[in-house]
Each structure stands twice: as C-alpha cells, then as structure tokens.
C-alpha cells in the first residue's frame, strides 16, 4: 500500500534560455548534493533515484512535470526524504511553480498520470536542438509573433519565377506558416474541353472576389483552354496520391524548389491545405515547397516541365556538375531503397534486410536533404514501424511510431489525421492490422530499454550487432 507523494512543476518550464539556465543550475546543485550517494545514479539523459518508484529528474527541464513516488515499505522513509530535499532545492530555484502534493493531503497533483507518463517516456531521447525565431522566444520560450497572429509572409516578385512568398520574420521549424480552403477542387478530366467546361461551372458558383483571385493566378499553358491552363499550373493534389487538385488564393503563389524549406499537405479534417516550415527560414528568404516526388535531376526536371510548364532554376538544379552528379546518385539510391522497402514479400520473409534498408535510407535522406526531410522521414519511420509490428515487436514499433509522429507534427501539425494515426499507434502498436502476422521478433511495449546512451539505443532500435 502506501501513499503517492511528490511535487509538480506548474506551469512547466519552457524551452526559453531563462528556464533552461535555472534548470541546469538546479540539476547541478542536486548532482553535487548526491555525488557520493550510490542510490542516485547519473544516466545519459536524467538522474535516477533508485528507491521507491525510481523518480527521475531529466536534463531537459521543459519535459519535467513531476517528481514523485509511492511512499511505502522499508525504503519509505528514504523516498520521503529525497522528495522533501529535492522539492526544497527546486523551490529555491522555481518558487511557487513547485507544488507539493500527497494523495491524502489538502493539495492535489496538477497533472494527470497519462500526461506524466508521456513526459517521462520522452526523457529517454533528447530533443533535436531548435533555433528560436525571435529574441523574446530565445529568452522566454514564448513566440510573440505567433501570439499576435501576424502574417509570416508577404507576396513579392522573385527574379526568374514571377511572384512568390517571402518570409517577413524568422520562422522556426515546424511552424504552420498558413492554411487555406481551396477556391474549388477538380479532377484532372479528359478531354480538356470537358475539363474547361467543368471549371467554368465551378467558377460561376464563386464570388466575384474569388473569381478574380483565380483569374490572377499564373498560366503557363495559355491558349484555347485558359481555365485548364491555370489549373494545370497551380493545382495541388488533395492528399499524397489523390487525383483531385485544389486551387488556393495564396498557397498557389508558392514556388517550387527541389530542396524546399516548407511542406504542403492536405488536411482532410479541416478541409484545408497546410504549409509548414520544415527547417528554420530566415526573414527575407523565399518560402518554397516541392511540386514533385524527387528523383535524379533529368527525370525530375522533365516532369516539372511537362506537368507545370517551367524549367526549374532552384539551388539543387543550379549545382555544379560534380555536385549535381553526387546529388543524383544519392537520389537514385533513395528511389531504389524506397522501392525495396515497399516489397511486402521481403518484409514478411527477410525483415532484417528491410529494416537495414530503412536505416540506410535514413542516412541518405539526411545527407541529401539535411534536416529538411521530415515528410520522407515520417514515411520511413512508419515503414520501420510496419516491419517491426508485422513481426510482433511492439517495443521497437512504438519507438518508430513515436519518431514518425514527431516528424509528422513538424510537416503537418498535431491536427493532421495522419499525425493522429501515428500517435495512436505509438501508444498502442498492437492496434495495427498487421500485428501478429508473425511473432518472430515478439516483444511488449514495456521492453524499450531505459538508460542507454544515444548510440546504444540506436543499435538496439535498428537490431544492429545481433
Ligand atoms: C504555382 S505557380 C507559383 C507562383 C508563380 N510564380 C506566380 O507568379 O504566380 C507555379 C509557377 O511558378 C513558376 N515557378 C515556380 N517554381 C519555379 C522554379 N523553381 N523555377 C522557375 N520557375 C518557377 C513557374 O512558372 C511555375 O509554373
């Protein structure tokens, strides 16, 4: 039996410099205090008090919600003493943000247990470093530009490309830059005369302002079918393999780059196209998305010419010949690995090879796209999830789904149906339809190892050295 007791940090700390500095000083004091105490262990990402329910203090303060344990048994007194001491030091650093509570006392715990256990799970893997977009955000962790809801971009003329969107402020990775309902959606109809009359009918149903917005969009295919030309130049598919295209008043001004800094995605719940920054974008920089699916430069440029009617002059297409050859070789290998990973026979019969391919693909994506490959990386981690869960490995599957979730949040946001799907699978990997097809790698979710350093964790995750 026994009672739960501890303290919560309310509100929790931000990623801002002030909170982080205070947390580091707090951790330093705690480390110093317990440096000769063999019940307090220093792990790669947290301090562990090896009494009671083994409460932890993470090194990343923004993740911390609660320090607590059940106070019972022969160690009861010792646990209580640790909680008292740590709470006292925390109070000196964070004042009334430190809220003491116990199960039978007057003061209640602030956070729910699922929130706390999610936060504790996140201690295992450190976050990627982020670059704040303003000084205020650097100091306090809050983003005043977002709070004031200022538009993050303006439409400007871009040399050689017509109009385009340019960032007005520094934009942090993962920021939703804008989202828009389509003016209308349309399938790609044939013959083109039918397409033209279908669009004309849709246009009639729009307001005058919306009609003007449509007619002001660029047309790379002028001639007998002007409406179809505008649609061909500007439509974005409503979903990765959708044959329906959407036309947007602002999003259609975003130009293409083969190494884009933003990602477009159709959110079927809110019926909007969303644009997210997939890397840090500097104020004054052009915001770009990718109109195609990658691949080496010749077929890629041919596709852009055929489908959208322009010769791409982006940074990748303008590389020197040796650099372009290196990029092409990587992109070709990316395509081959992608195809090999999709082979379901291999997933079933030689899953270790499929997983090794996922790992190689991850490294290639990071080399070719640097940190800007979140959409491809989300897909890759989802593939690794599927390989693991097909063979009953819930532990690795939950980690892969967690990583797919993080990447989806960056390029689509928390409210995307795809993001929610991978989040559910992270919590309940066995809920996937392939679970149980084989039990060759059977594990439970609780078997994710704890306390490994980053290299050791990756070797475990990718089943290396087995
Ligand atoms: C959807 S529109 C983008 C907005 C367009 N720039 C405008 O002025 O309305 C697509 C067209 O923009 C131009 N464009 C987009 N990306 C480009 C690039 N990387 N290089 C050259 N032209 C580009 C091409 O004319 C393309 O057909």
Short mmCIF file of N, CA, C and O in Angstrom, two decimals, residues 13 106 274 282:
data_model
loop_
_atom_site.label_atom_id
_atom_site.label_comp_id
_atom_site.label_asym_id
_atom_site.label_seq_id
_atom_site.Cartn_x
_atom_site.Cartn_y
_atom_site.Cartn_z
N UNK A 13 8.26 24.17 -17.28
CA UNK A 13 9.28 25.10 -17.80
C UNK A 13 9.20 25.18 -19.32
O UNK A 13 8.81 24.21 -19.98
N UNK A 106 -4.09 18.12 1.51
CA UNK A 106 -5.00 19.16 1.01
C UNK A 106 -4.69 19.48 -0.44
O UNK A 106 -5.57 19.78 -1.23
N UNK A 274 -2.30 22.83 -45.76
CA UNK A 274 -1.47 23.49 -44.74
C UNK A 274 -0.03 23.59 -45.25
O UNK A 274 0.43 22.72 -45.99
N UNK A 282 14.91 32.03 -42.66
CA UNK A 282 15.30 33.39 -42.24
C UNK A 282 14.35 34.42 -42.82
O UNK A 282 13.83 34.25 -43.94
#
